[in-house]
Structure formats: structure tokens, C-alpha cells
mmCIF file of C-alpha atoms in Angstrom:
data_model
loop_
_atom_site.group_PDB
_atom_site.id
_atom_site.type_symbol
_atom_site.label_atom_id
_atom_site.label_comp_id
_atom_site.label_asym_id
_atom_site.label_seq_id
_atom_site.Cartn_x
_atom_site.Cartn_y
_atom_site.Cartn_z
ATOM 1 C CA UNK A 28 -1.558 12.774 -17.933
ATOM 2 C CA UNK A 29 -1.944 10.064 -15.291
ATOM 3 C CA UNK A 30 0.305 11.980 -12.905
ATOM 4 C CA UNK A 31 -1.916 15.074 -13.192
ATOM 5 C CA UNK A 32 -4.978 13.009 -12.305
ATOM 6 C CA UNK A 33 -3.110 11.319 -9.459
ATOM 7 C CA UNK A 34 -2.048 14.687 -8.023
ATOM 8 C CA UNK A 35 -5.608 15.997 -7.606
ATOM 9 C CA UNK A 36 -6.432 15.950 -3.847
ATOM 10 C CA UNK A 37 -9.425 13.882 -2.722
ATOM 11 C CA UNK A 38 -11.150 16.974 -1.287
ATOM 12 C CA UNK A 39 -11.006 18.673 -4.674
ATOM 13 C CA UNK A 40 -12.480 15.594 -6.295
ATOM 14 C CA UNK A 41 -15.379 15.512 -3.826
ATOM 15 C CA UNK A 42 -16.101 19.247 -4.221
ATOM 16 C CA UNK A 43 -15.944 19.223 -8.001
ATOM 17 C CA UNK A 44 -17.454 15.831 -8.826
ATOM 18 C CA UNK A 45 -19.084 16.811 -12.186
ATOM 19 C CA UNK A 46 -15.932 18.457 -13.575
ATOM 20 C CA UNK A 47 -13.729 15.633 -12.298
ATOM 21 C CA UNK A 48 -15.989 13.054 -13.938
ATOM 22 C CA UNK A 49 -15.626 14.974 -17.189
ATOM 23 C CA UNK A 50 -11.832 14.996 -16.811
ATOM 24 C CA UNK A 51 -11.833 11.260 -16.109
ATOM 25 C CA UNK A 52 -13.985 10.677 -19.173
ATOM 26 C CA UNK A 53 -11.544 12.658 -21.309
ATOM 27 C CA UNK A 54 -8.615 10.751 -19.844
ATOM 28 C CA UNK A 55 -10.459 7.514 -20.580
ATOM 29 C CA UNK A 56 -10.723 8.504 -24.224
ATOM 30 C CA UNK A 57 -7.045 9.406 -24.286
ATOM 31 C CA UNK A 58 -6.083 6.029 -22.837
ATOM 32 C CA UNK A 59 -8.160 4.256 -25.491
ATOM 33 C CA UNK A 60 -6.411 6.310 -28.172
ATOM 34 C CA UNK A 61 -3.032 5.429 -26.654
ATOM 35 C CA UNK A 62 -3.906 1.729 -26.695
ATOM 36 C CA UNK A 63 -4.943 2.002 -30.338
ATOM 37 C CA UNK A 64 -1.727 3.879 -31.125
ATOM 38 C CA UNK A 65 0.387 1.217 -29.419
ATOM 39 C CA UNK A 66 -1.376 -1.549 -31.320
ATOM 40 C CA UNK A 67 -1.215 0.167 -34.710
ATOM 41 C CA UNK A 68 2.511 0.946 -34.340
ATOM 42 C CA UNK A 69 3.426 -2.489 -32.940
ATOM 43 C CA UNK A 70 4.585 -0.846 -29.690
ATOM 44 C CA UNK A 71 4.527 -2.234 -26.161
ATOM 45 C CA UNK A 72 4.569 -0.396 -22.815
ATOM 46 C CA UNK A 73 6.176 -2.213 -19.891
ATOM 47 C CA UNK A 74 7.374 -1.333 -16.407
ATOM 48 C CA UNK A 75 11.136 -1.392 -15.952
ATOM 49 C CA UNK A 76 12.981 -3.443 -13.345
ATOM 50 C CA UNK A 77 14.036 -1.711 -10.107
ATOM 51 C CA UNK A 78 12.664 1.709 -11.036
ATOM 52 C CA UNK A 79 9.412 3.658 -11.212
ATOM 53 C CA UNK A 80 9.460 4.345 -14.944
ATOM 54 C CA UNK A 81 8.037 2.657 -18.031
ATOM 55 C CA UNK A 82 9.742 1.491 -21.190
ATOM 56 C CA UNK A 83 8.453 1.792 -24.743
ATOM 57 C CA UNK A 84 9.617 -0.793 -27.246
ATOM 58 C CA UNK A 85 8.610 -2.807 -30.265
ATOM 59 C CA UNK A 86 6.474 -5.903 -29.684
ATOM 60 C CA UNK A 87 8.698 -7.925 -32.025
ATOM 61 C CA UNK A 88 11.814 -7.064 -29.993
ATOM 62 C CA UNK A 89 10.051 -7.942 -26.743
ATOM 63 C CA UNK A 90 8.834 -11.281 -28.136
ATOM 64 C CA UNK A 91 12.278 -12.060 -29.550
ATOM 65 C CA UNK A 92 13.959 -11.451 -26.179
ATOM 66 C CA UNK A 93 11.370 -13.633 -24.450
ATOM 67 C CA UNK A 94 11.950 -16.480 -26.916
ATOM 68 C CA UNK A 95 15.727 -16.115 -26.571
ATOM 69 C CA UNK A 96 15.490 -16.225 -22.775
ATOM 70 C CA UNK A 97 13.376 -19.385 -22.836
ATOM 71 C CA UNK A 98 15.741 -21.012 -25.317
ATOM 72 C CA UNK A 99 18.851 -20.005 -23.366
ATOM 73 C CA UNK A 100 17.661 -21.262 -19.983
ATOM 74 C CA UNK A 101 15.660 -24.262 -21.252
ATOM 75 C CA UNK A 102 13.648 -23.880 -18.065
ATOM 76 C CA UNK A 103 10.158 -23.915 -19.570
ATOM 77 C CA UNK A 104 8.215 -26.627 -21.371
ATOM 78 C CA UNK A 105 5.341 -25.465 -23.570
ATOM 79 C CA UNK A 106 2.109 -27.428 -22.980
ATOM 80 C CA UNK A 107 0.089 -25.820 -25.750
ATOM 81 C CA UNK A 108 -3.421 -24.569 -25.089
ATOM 82 C CA UNK A 109 -4.617 -27.238 -22.639
ATOM 83 C CA UNK A 110 -5.182 -25.650 -19.220
ATOM 84 C CA UNK A 111 -3.297 -27.657 -16.533
ATOM 85 C CA UNK A 112 -5.148 -25.984 -13.640
ATOM 86 C CA UNK A 113 -7.897 -28.601 -13.007
ATOM 87 C CA UNK A 114 -5.373 -31.448 -12.938
ATOM 88 C CA UNK A 115 -3.002 -29.448 -10.728
ATOM 89 C CA UNK A 116 -5.791 -28.786 -8.205
ATOM 90 C CA UNK A 117 -6.658 -32.486 -8.133
ATOM 91 C CA UNK A 118 -3.026 -33.590 -7.730
ATOM 92 C CA UNK A 119 -2.310 -31.005 -5.027
ATOM 93 C CA UNK A 120 -5.265 -32.108 -2.908
ATOM 94 C CA UNK A 121 -4.461 -35.793 -3.459
ATOM 95 C CA UNK A 122 -0.833 -35.293 -2.478
ATOM 96 C CA UNK A 123 -1.815 -33.477 0.706
ATOM 97 C CA UNK A 124 -4.413 -36.129 1.537
ATOM 98 C CA UNK A 125 -1.829 -38.881 1.065
ATOM 99 C CA UNK A 126 0.501 -37.057 3.449
ATOM 100 C CA UNK A 127 -2.341 -36.703 5.945
ATOM 101 C CA UNK A 128 -3.280 -40.389 5.778
ATOM 102 C CA UNK A 129 0.374 -41.353 6.186
ATOM 103 C CA UNK A 130 0.534 -38.990 9.193
ATOM 104 C CA UNK A 131 3.251 -36.826 7.637
ATOM 105 C CA UNK A 132 1.040 -33.786 8.310
ATOM 106 C CA UNK A 133 -1.726 -33.167 10.836
ATOM 107 C CA UNK A 134 -5.398 -32.659 10.086
ATOM 108 C CA UNK A 135 -5.018 -28.972 10.893
ATOM 109 C CA UNK A 136 -2.096 -28.626 8.476
ATOM 110 C CA UNK A 137 -4.028 -30.496 5.811
ATOM 111 C CA UNK A 138 -7.004 -28.160 6.131
ATOM 112 C CA UNK A 139 -4.664 -25.156 6.084
ATOM 113 C CA UNK A 140 -2.918 -26.195 2.848
ATOM 114 C CA UNK A 141 -5.548 -27.964 0.753
ATOM 115 C CA UNK A 142 -7.714 -26.290 -1.893
ATOM 116 C CA UNK A 143 -11.263 -26.282 -0.572
ATOM 117 C CA UNK A 144 -12.800 -24.173 -3.337
ATOM 118 C CA UNK A 145 -11.461 -24.305 -6.887
ATOM 119 C CA UNK A 146 -12.774 -20.772 -7.470
ATOM 120 C CA UNK A 147 -10.214 -19.476 -4.963
ATOM 121 C CA UNK A 148 -7.236 -20.497 -7.096
ATOM 122 C CA UNK A 149 -5.962 -19.586 -10.530
ATOM 123 C CA UNK A 150 -2.932 -20.417 -12.601
ATOM 124 C CA UNK A 151 0.104 -18.162 -12.399
ATOM 125 C CA UNK A 152 1.025 -15.966 -15.348
ATOM 126 C CA UNK A 153 4.411 -14.913 -16.678
ATOM 127 C CA UNK A 154 5.429 -11.352 -17.435
ATOM 128 C CA UNK A 155 8.770 -9.633 -17.865
ATOM 129 C CA UNK A 156 10.331 -6.535 -16.350
ATOM 130 C CA UNK A 157 12.832 -4.804 -18.589
ATOM 131 C CA UNK A 158 16.296 -4.162 -17.146
ATOM 132 C CA UNK A 159 16.698 -0.697 -18.628
ATOM 133 C CA UNK A 160 19.845 -0.104 -16.557
ATOM 134 C CA UNK A 161 21.707 -2.928 -18.338
ATOM 135 C CA UNK A 162 23.123 -3.015 -21.898
ATOM 136 C CA UNK A 163 20.706 -4.462 -24.432
ATOM 137 C CA UNK A 164 17.748 -4.097 -22.034
ATOM 138 C CA UNK A 165 17.457 -7.779 -21.038
ATOM 139 C CA UNK A 166 14.338 -9.221 -19.405
ATOM 140 C CA UNK A 167 13.670 -10.335 -15.841
ATOM 141 C CA UNK A 168 10.944 -13.033 -15.734
ATOM 142 C CA UNK A 169 8.294 -12.757 -13.011
ATOM 143 C CA UNK A 170 5.812 -15.584 -12.473
ATOM 144 C CA UNK A 171 2.889 -13.995 -10.632
ATOM 145 C CA UNK A 172 1.008 -16.681 -8.749
ATOM 146 C CA UNK A 173 -0.709 -15.167 -5.715
ATOM 147 C CA UNK A 174 -3.570 -17.649 -6.140
ATOM 148 C CA UNK A 175 -1.554 -20.565 -7.520
ATOM 149 C CA UNK A 176 -2.630 -23.984 -6.137
ATOM 150 C CA UNK A 177 0.706 -24.468 -4.335
ATOM 151 C CA UNK A 178 1.071 -20.916 -2.994
ATOM 152 C CA UNK A 179 -0.078 -21.776 0.545
ATOM 153 C CA UNK A 180 2.452 -24.609 0.737
ATOM 154 C CA UNK A 181 5.178 -22.337 -0.604
ATOM 155 C CA UNK A 182 4.385 -19.614 1.949
ATOM 156 C CA UNK A 183 4.406 -22.073 4.850
ATOM 157 C CA UNK A 184 7.749 -23.546 3.798
ATOM 158 C CA UNK A 185 9.269 -20.104 3.389
ATOM 159 C CA UNK A 186 8.077 -19.070 6.856
ATOM 160 C CA UNK A 187 9.766 -22.166 8.290
ATOM 161 C CA UNK A 188 13.005 -22.096 6.312
ATOM 162 C CA UNK A 189 13.926 -18.459 5.722
ATOM 163 C CA UNK A 190 14.714 -17.662 9.393
ATOM 164 C CA UNK A 191 16.955 -20.744 9.464
ATOM 165 C CA UNK A 192 18.841 -19.602 6.397
ATOM 166 C CA UNK A 193 19.235 -16.089 7.798
ATOM 167 C CA UNK A 194 20.745 -17.625 10.921
ATOM 168 C CA UNK A 195 23.041 -19.997 9.013
ATOM 169 C CA UNK A 196 24.364 -17.369 6.580
ATOM 170 C CA UNK A 197 24.439 -14.367 8.915
ATOM 171 C CA UNK A 198 28.223 -13.931 8.610
ATOM 172 C CA UNK A 199 28.286 -13.544 4.820
ATOM 173 C CA UNK A 200 24.831 -12.228 3.857
ATOM 174 C CA UNK A 201 23.867 -8.561 3.830
ATOM 175 C CA UNK A 202 20.543 -6.864 3.152
ATOM 176 C CA UNK A 203 21.585 -3.244 2.601
ATOM 177 C CA UNK A 204 24.429 -1.034 1.494
ATOM 178 C CA UNK A 205 24.732 0.310 5.040
ATOM 179 C CA UNK A 206 25.488 -3.183 6.368
ATOM 180 C CA UNK A 207 28.255 -3.577 3.800
ATOM 181 C CA UNK A 208 29.616 -0.126 4.629
ATOM 182 C CA UNK A 209 29.992 -0.958 8.336
ATOM 183 C CA UNK A 210 31.903 -4.173 7.563
ATOM 184 C CA UNK A 211 34.020 -2.450 4.919
ATOM 185 C CA UNK A 212 34.980 0.432 7.214
ATOM 186 C CA UNK A 213 36.124 -1.998 9.902
ATOM 187 C CA UNK A 214 38.045 -4.149 7.400
ATOM 188 C CA UNK A 215 39.704 -1.119 5.800
ATOM 189 C CA UNK A 216 41.332 0.017 9.049
ATOM 190 C CA UNK A 217 43.991 -2.682 8.783
ATOM 191 C CA UNK A 218 43.623 -4.125 5.272
ATOM 192 C CA UNK A 219 43.030 -1.350 2.732
ATOM 193 C CA UNK A 220 46.088 -0.603 0.577
ATOM 194 C CA UNK A 221 46.758 1.430 -2.533
ATOM 195 C CA UNK A 222 46.403 -1.674 -4.741
ATOM 196 C CA UNK A 223 43.324 -3.128 -3.004
ATOM 197 C CA UNK A 224 40.719 -4.261 -5.519
ATOM 198 C CA UNK A 225 36.942 -4.136 -5.237
ATOM 199 C CA UNK A 226 35.034 -6.766 -7.182
ATOM 200 C CA UNK A 227 31.298 -7.067 -7.788
ATOM 201 C CA UNK A 228 29.943 -10.301 -9.236
ATOM 202 C CA UNK A 229 26.522 -10.996 -10.702
ATOM 203 C CA UNK A 230 25.150 -14.548 -10.702
ATOM 204 C CA UNK A 231 23.439 -14.985 -14.067
ATOM 205 C CA UNK A 232 19.746 -15.988 -13.936
ATOM 206 C CA UNK A 233 20.102 -17.500 -10.452
ATOM 207 C CA UNK A 234 16.430 -18.296 -9.819
ATOM 208 C CA UNK A 235 16.017 -19.988 -13.176
ATOM 209 C CA UNK A 236 19.317 -21.855 -13.328
ATOM 210 C CA UNK A 237 19.244 -23.575 -9.925
ATOM 211 C CA UNK A 238 18.350 -27.235 -10.653
ATOM 212 C CA UNK A 239 15.209 -28.312 -8.829
ATOM 213 C CA UNK A 240 16.492 -31.591 -7.359
ATOM 214 C CA UNK A 241 19.758 -30.104 -6.113
ATOM 215 C CA UNK A 242 17.939 -26.996 -4.922
ATOM 216 C CA UNK A 243 15.657 -29.048 -2.682
ATOM 217 C CA UNK A 244 18.652 -31.088 -1.486
ATOM 218 C CA UNK A 245 20.338 -27.841 -0.431
ATOM 219 C CA UNK A 246 17.363 -27.220 1.886
ATOM 220 C CA UNK A 247 17.962 -30.660 3.388
ATOM 221 C CA UNK A 248 21.671 -29.873 3.753
ATOM 222 C CA UNK A 249 20.751 -26.718 5.651
ATOM 223 C CA UNK A 250 18.537 -28.591 8.101
ATOM 224 C CA UNK A 251 21.210 -31.298 8.506
ATOM 225 C CA UNK A 252 23.828 -28.585 9.052
ATOM 226 C CA UNK A 253 21.711 -27.164 11.862
ATOM 227 C CA UNK A 254 20.963 -30.676 13.190
ATOM 228 C CA UNK A 255 17.192 -30.255 13.003
ATOM 229 C CA UNK A 256 14.711 -33.116 13.040
ATOM 230 C CA UNK A 257 11.584 -30.986 12.908
ATOM 231 C CA UNK A 258 10.521 -27.361 12.624
ATOM 232 C CA UNK A 259 7.405 -26.169 14.435
ATOM 233 C CA UNK A 260 6.034 -29.691 14.587
ATOM 234 C CA UNK A 261 6.734 -30.500 10.928
ATOM 235 C CA UNK A 262 9.335 -33.205 10.335
ATOM 236 C CA UNK A 263 12.249 -32.351 8.073
ATOM 237 C CA UNK A 264 11.311 -35.256 5.779
ATOM 238 C CA UNK A 265 7.867 -33.709 5.320
ATOM 239 C CA UNK A 266 9.385 -30.314 4.555
ATOM 240 C CA UNK A 267 11.550 -31.878 1.845
ATOM 241 C CA UNK A 268 8.561 -33.707 0.342
ATOM 242 C CA UNK A 269 6.474 -30.533 0.242
ATOM 243 C CA UNK A 270 9.386 -28.507 -1.158
ATOM 244 C CA UNK A 271 9.870 -31.010 -3.944
ATOM 245 C CA UNK A 272 6.171 -30.893 -4.805
ATOM 246 C CA UNK A 273 6.161 -27.082 -4.974
ATOM 247 C CA UNK A 274 9.256 -26.911 -7.172
ATOM 248 C CA UNK A 275 7.989 -29.594 -9.560
ATOM 249 C CA UNK A 276 4.586 -27.980 -10.036
ATOM 250 C CA UNK A 277 5.237 -24.467 -11.271
ATOM 251 C CA UNK A 278 2.735 -23.973 -14.105
ATOM 252 C CA UNK A 279 1.805 -20.673 -15.716
ATOM 253 C CA UNK A 280 0.238 -19.048 -18.757
ATOM 254 C CA UNK A 281 1.981 -16.732 -21.178
ATOM 255 C CA UNK A 282 0.902 -15.239 -24.477
ATOM 256 C CA UNK A 283 -2.036 -17.636 -24.926
ATOM 257 C CA UNK A 284 0.006 -20.763 -24.114
ATOM 258 C CA UNK A 285 0.536 -22.833 -20.969
ATOM 259 C CA UNK A 286 3.973 -23.724 -19.625
ATOM 260 C CA UNK A 287 5.573 -25.992 -17.041
ATOM 261 C CA UNK A 288 8.788 -24.775 -15.391
ATOM 262 C CA UNK A 289 11.153 -27.752 -15.421
ATOM 263 C CA UNK A 290 14.249 -25.951 -14.171
ATOM 264 C CA UNK A 291 14.749 -23.515 -11.315
ATOM 265 C CA UNK A 292 11.987 -21.851 -9.363
ATOM 266 C CA UNK A 293 9.358 -19.281 -10.175
ATOM 267 C CA UNK A 294 10.478 -15.744 -9.372
ATOM 268 C CA UNK A 295 7.361 -14.805 -7.479
ATOM 269 C CA UNK A 296 7.032 -17.991 -5.429
ATOM 270 C CA UNK A 297 8.026 -17.404 -1.757
ATOM 271 C CA UNK A 298 10.069 -20.622 -1.528
ATOM 272 C CA UNK A 299 12.231 -19.846 -4.581
ATOM 273 C CA UNK A 300 14.312 -17.132 -2.914
ATOM 274 C CA UNK A 301 15.140 -19.276 0.118
ATOM 275 C CA UNK A 302 16.012 -22.280 -2.047
ATOM 276 C CA UNK A 303 18.250 -20.202 -4.344
ATOM 277 C CA UNK A 304 19.967 -18.637 -1.333
ATOM 278 C CA UNK A 305 20.567 -22.074 0.193
ATOM 279 C CA UNK A 306 21.979 -23.441 -3.050
ATOM 280 C CA UNK A 307 24.336 -20.468 -3.356
ATOM 281 C CA UNK A 308 25.404 -20.787 0.296
ATOM 282 C CA UNK A 309 26.838 -24.261 -0.188
ATOM 283 C CA UNK A 310 28.293 -23.335 -3.585
ATOM 284 C CA UNK A 311 30.179 -20.320 -2.224
ATOM 285 C CA UNK A 312 31.812 -21.969 0.801
ATOM 286 C CA UNK A 313 35.042 -22.786 -1.073
ATOM 287 C CA UNK A 314 35.212 -19.206 -2.349
ATOM 288 C CA UNK A 315 34.592 -17.714 1.103
ATOM 289 C CA UNK A 316 37.321 -19.891 2.612
ATOM 290 C CA UNK A 317 39.779 -18.830 -0.087
ATOM 291 C CA UNK A 318 38.951 -15.124 0.336
ATOM 292 C CA UNK A 319 39.128 -15.270 4.140
ATOM 293 C CA UNK A 320 42.468 -17.119 4.059
ATOM 294 C CA UNK A 321 43.825 -14.274 1.917
ATOM 295 C CA UNK A 322 42.610 -11.626 4.350
ATOM 296 C CA UNK A 323 39.847 -10.450 2.032
ATOM 297 C CA UNK A 324 36.218 -9.513 2.522
ATOM 298 C CA UNK A 325 33.257 -11.417 1.034
ATOM 299 C CA UNK A 326 29.538 -10.641 1.200
ATOM 300 C CA UNK A 327 26.500 -11.566 -0.861
ATOM 301 C CA UNK A 328 23.015 -10.172 -1.397
ATOM 302 C CA UNK A 329 20.990 -12.867 -3.243
ATOM 303 C CA UNK A 330 22.653 -12.921 -6.702
ATOM 304 C CA UNK A 331 25.068 -10.017 -6.151
ATOM 305 C CA UNK A 332 28.501 -10.650 -4.620
ATOM 306 C CA UNK A 333 31.005 -8.144 -3.232
ATOM 307 C CA UNK A 334 34.698 -8.900 -2.681
ATOM 308 C CA UNK A 335 37.512 -6.690 -1.371
ATOM 309 C CA UNK A 336 40.926 -8.311 -1.790
ATOM 310 C CA UNK A 337 44.636 -7.510 -1.993
ATOM 311 C CA UNK A 338 45.323 -9.675 -5.034
ATOM 312 C CA UNK A 339 46.714 -8.640 -8.423
ATOM 313 C CA UNK A 340 43.861 -8.150 -10.905
ATOM 314 C CA UNK A 341 45.217 -10.911 -13.136
ATOM 315 C CA UNK A 342 45.103 -13.415 -10.271
ATOM 316 C CA UNK A 343 41.553 -12.396 -9.323
ATOM 317 C CA UNK A 344 40.335 -12.855 -12.911
ATOM 318 C CA UNK A 345 41.957 -16.297 -12.948
ATOM 319 C CA UNK A 346 40.265 -17.304 -9.692
ATOM 320 C CA UNK A 347 36.832 -16.180 -10.888
ATOM 321 C CA UNK A 348 37.324 -18.253 -14.028
ATOM 322 C CA UNK A 349 38.102 -21.224 -11.767
ATOM 323 C CA UNK A 350 35.002 -20.552 -9.628
ATOM 324 C CA UNK A 351 32.936 -20.587 -12.805
ATOM 325 C CA UNK A 352 33.823 -24.277 -13.172
ATOM 326 C CA UNK A 353 32.669 -25.267 -9.672
ATOM 327 C CA UNK A 354 29.061 -25.737 -10.823
ATOM 328 C CA UNK A 355 27.751 -25.776 -14.391
ATOM 329 C CA UNK A 356 24.530 -24.088 -13.220
ATOM 330 C CA UNK A 357 26.250 -21.060 -11.676
ATOM 331 C CA UNK A 358 27.758 -18.506 -14.042
ATOM 332 C CA UNK A 359 29.538 -15.465 -12.646
ATOM 333 C CA UNK A 360 30.114 -12.157 -14.431
ATOM 334 C CA UNK A 361 32.493 -9.766 -12.718
ATOM 335 C CA UNK A 362 33.532 -6.109 -12.539
ATOM 336 C CA UNK A 363 36.953 -5.468 -11.004
ATOM 337 C CA UNK A 364 38.686 -2.192 -10.195
ATOM 338 C CA UNK A 365 39.570 0.403 -7.586
ATOM 339 C CA UNK A 366 35.919 1.466 -7.411
ATOM 340 C CA UNK A 367 32.638 -0.425 -7.268
ATOM 341 C CA UNK A 368 28.882 0.103 -7.081
ATOM 342 C CA UNK A 369 27.020 -2.355 -4.868
ATOM 343 C CA UNK A 370 23.312 -1.992 -4.096
ATOM 344 C CA UNK A 371 22.941 1.745 -3.323
ATOM 345 C CA UNK A 372 26.556 2.233 -2.214
ATOM 346 C CA UNK A 373 29.442 3.651 -4.287
ATOM 347 C CA UNK A 374 32.923 2.661 -3.076
ATOM 348 C CA UNK A 375 36.358 3.911 -4.110
ATOM 349 C CA UNK A 376 39.926 3.168 -3.107
ATOM 350 C CA UNK A 377 41.629 6.572 -3.305
ATOM 351 C CA UNK A 378 45.330 5.828 -2.764
ATOM 352 C CA UNK A 379 44.629 3.583 0.193
ATOM 353 C CA UNK A 380 41.820 5.726 1.622
ATOM 354 C CA UNK A 381 38.216 4.530 1.608
ATOM 355 C CA UNK A 382 35.789 6.890 -0.127
ATOM 356 C CA UNK A 383 32.052 6.166 -0.160
ATOM 357 C CA UNK A 384 28.879 7.896 -1.272
ATOM 358 C CA UNK A 385 25.320 7.141 -2.390
ATOM 359 C CA UNK A 386 25.002 5.280 -5.691
ATOM 360 C CA UNK A 387 22.037 5.778 -8.006
ATOM 361 C CA UNK A 388 21.550 3.630 -11.086
ATOM 362 C CA UNK A 389 21.357 5.360 -14.483
ATOM 363 C CA UNK A 390 17.654 4.460 -14.656
ATOM 364 C CA UNK A 391 16.963 6.085 -11.267
ATOM 365 C CA UNK A 392 14.053 8.528 -11.224
ATOM 366 C CA UNK A 393 13.895 11.063 -8.336
ATOM 367 C CA UNK A 394 10.159 10.580 -7.827
ATOM 368 C CA UNK A 395 8.702 9.110 -4.640
ATOM 369 C CA UNK A 396 5.368 10.648 -3.698
ATOM 370 C CA UNK A 397 3.457 13.804 -4.724
ATOM 371 C CA UNK A 398 3.349 16.165 -1.762
ATOM 372 C CA UNK A 399 -0.375 16.824 -2.298
ATOM 373 C CA UNK A 400 -1.245 13.116 -2.144
ATOM 374 C CA UNK A 401 -3.562 11.855 0.608
ATOM 375 C CA UNK A 402 -0.791 9.968 2.427
ATOM 376 C CA UNK A 403 -0.242 11.001 6.079
ATOM 377 C CA UNK A 404 2.159 13.892 6.591
ATOM 378 C CA UNK A 405 4.545 11.796 8.693
ATOM 379 C CA UNK A 406 5.084 9.451 5.735
ATOM 380 C CA UNK A 407 6.112 12.343 3.509
ATOM 381 C CA UNK A 408 8.464 13.673 6.176
ATOM 382 C CA UNK A 409 9.972 10.212 6.666
ATOM 383 C CA UNK A 410 10.894 9.977 2.974
ATOM 384 C CA UNK A 411 13.020 13.122 3.269
ATOM 385 C CA UNK A 412 14.414 12.025 6.633
ATOM 386 C CA UNK A 413 15.509 8.587 5.402
ATOM 387 C CA UNK A 414 17.102 10.028 2.253
ATOM 388 C CA UNK A 415 19.108 12.524 4.315
ATOM 389 C CA UNK A 416 20.021 9.833 6.846
ATOM 390 C CA UNK A 417 21.286 7.571 4.070
ATOM 391 C CA UNK A 418 23.396 10.399 2.637
ATOM 392 C CA UNK A 419 24.886 11.106 6.089
ATOM 393 C CA UNK A 420 25.700 7.433 6.617
ATOM 394 C CA UNK A 421 27.112 6.782 3.154
ATOM 395 C CA UNK A 422 29.091 9.939 2.372
ATOM 396 C CA UNK A 423 32.642 9.693 3.706
ATOM 397 C CA UNK A 424 33.295 13.440 3.291
ATOM 398 C CA UNK A 425 31.236 16.504 4.103
ATOM 399 C CA UNK A 426 31.849 17.883 0.603
ATOM 400 C CA UNK A 427 30.267 14.781 -0.950
ATOM 401 C CA UNK A 428 27.262 15.041 1.368
#
């Protein structure tokens, strides 16, 4: 229904305004009926994680999973129905003013970060994306806070720190399957054997499980590692102070209640990704050293790890169990075998020969853009071009392509 309305070209809408208005009115009635149907059948409609489709489920199941997630992570403290926004605005401005008076930040930085009009800010809200591609359809929490009182501080810190992290971790971080493929092809020339194992590891609830104090300290460790005293005129001590304030003041609303996040960072806050990446960087150094000393290959994309190694499977399982005891906040779940799926890349060890192709998750929907949409023609052509280019790059044989 919505797709049919979306597919109607703008010119048609302008030329047939009365009939289109009638169609819209009918669709409006249908949507109201759908909402009533959802409510009367205790059904909920939610967008799925990492796909363009929606998921229908029972409200009770959704609520149960949310409660279980909060209980498991113990990352959220319920504040009841008292709105923390006014106090958070006051404390944010006071904290920034104190930093200004103590000359930790300049007047220009103070004016850039402070809240000058309380109507311009609002509390974040929590919602969940359903991971339909995983067993049991778990939830991924998203704290949407585009107008949160600390969002400007978080954005500034991320702009300062993310390029530093990218520089520090450039040898072990990847951002695409194609990057991994290039490294893997080079490594395979002299290291791939018939018994070579591929291992993918998922870090469970990374954003939520990183402790706030240690997470901020990992940012300090990064700046110390790079021997920095200031970044773009902002002292490292000031950056740590501001980072601590952001992490300690993640408040949001959910289901009529207000919450304070007391563990980890809000998935939706710009600083959270950089902090989680930093924390993982220092955690994984022992693992990287061990893998490199064994002639293996190690790369990470946020909370997904890829390893290629010439170890017996039993030994690799044992080592992962040992890595799981390095830090009580980091829990690893692994998949080990002669084949692996990592990001959008499928990899196989076929008797000592590397085979690769494009990987699509089970929840993948082959829908990008209606051809009769009003987007420029070059955008539509580029979608086809990039898909073909990816297939050419990823497919190791012409038959697979």
C-alpha cells in the first residue's frame, strides 16, 4: 500500500491532484484501521536491524525482551515519571560555565557548547531494532538523542577523537569487506593451507557493556599513546572531563518512564562508538600479538572480529575461552570453520585455495529504490554500478560472478 503511493511520480501527483488526494484519504483510513487492528490484536510493528523490512510481533514478547535486556545488562536505572530534563539542562550549563571560569575552555567554546534556549533541546528516547537475522530475534537498543543537552559536546569530542583512533588502529581496523579481502588475498599467498581456519567473533552488547570510567580512561590512554597534550586548542585534561560528563549524563525516556544509563554509552551518541572502539583496542592487544606471532591474520570492525589462523580447532576454542577471561565486561561468541561470513563477504578455504563471493544475510531484501522515483538518474545508475563492482571485486571465480 505505502509502496504503491511512494511509486507515484511527482508529475502524476501534480496533474491529478483531486484523484491523488482521494487516494491519500483512502490510504489514511486504511492506516487508521491498521493501527486499530494492531492495538486490538496486541501486535507491534517495528523496523528490523540492518535491513529495509519490518517485523510483526506480539507486544508482550517485545516488552519481555526489553525487560530481559535491561535486567541482563543492568545498564539502566529507572527514575520513574519525574522528567530529568530541566535539571540536566541546568547542570550542563553550570558545568560548562565552571570550565570557562577555570579557563579549561574558551569563551567561544563555551558559547558553542552551552544550551542557550531550553526549547532547542529535548530528552533522548529509547527504541529497539529487532535483529531478525539472529536466532530468537534479539533487540538492539538505540537511544535517539539528536537534541539531547549533551549532544553538542559529544559531537565535538567525536570530531576530535575519532581521527586519532583511526590513525592509532589503522593496522587492525577495517571498514568494509573489500578491505578485508585485499588483506586476506595477500596473506593467503604464503599462509593458506588445507587446514587453515576462519573464525568470526561477535562482542556481545559492546556499547552497553563497556564500563563508563574505564571507557573514558581508554580515551586518555589513546592520547597518552600518541603523546598528545592538546587537540585543536583543547587540552587533553579538558577532553577527559567533558567525556566523563557526557558518559555520566545519558538520560532518556521509554514507555512512559525516565531512565539514567549507568553503564556503557548510548548507541546513538557520537562519542560512544569512539569510546567503545578505544576500549576494545587496548583489550585486544594481547590477542593481536598472539595471532601475529602464530602467523595469523586479525582484523576488527567495531564489535565483529575476523581471524585466519593455522591452529587446530580445539586449540582455537581454548584460546577464545582464555580471551573471555581477560575482561569481565567483554564476552566473545565465536564461529569457527573452513568458511566464514564477515560483513558482506563470504570466505571459504577449498583445499588450500581461497574462494570468495558476496554474502547476503538471510534477512536481506533486494529493494533499493523504485526506478520511477524522483531521484536523479545518475543515482539510480550508480546503485547498479556499485552492486556489479562489488560482485566483480568479491567473486573469486567467473562462474560465481
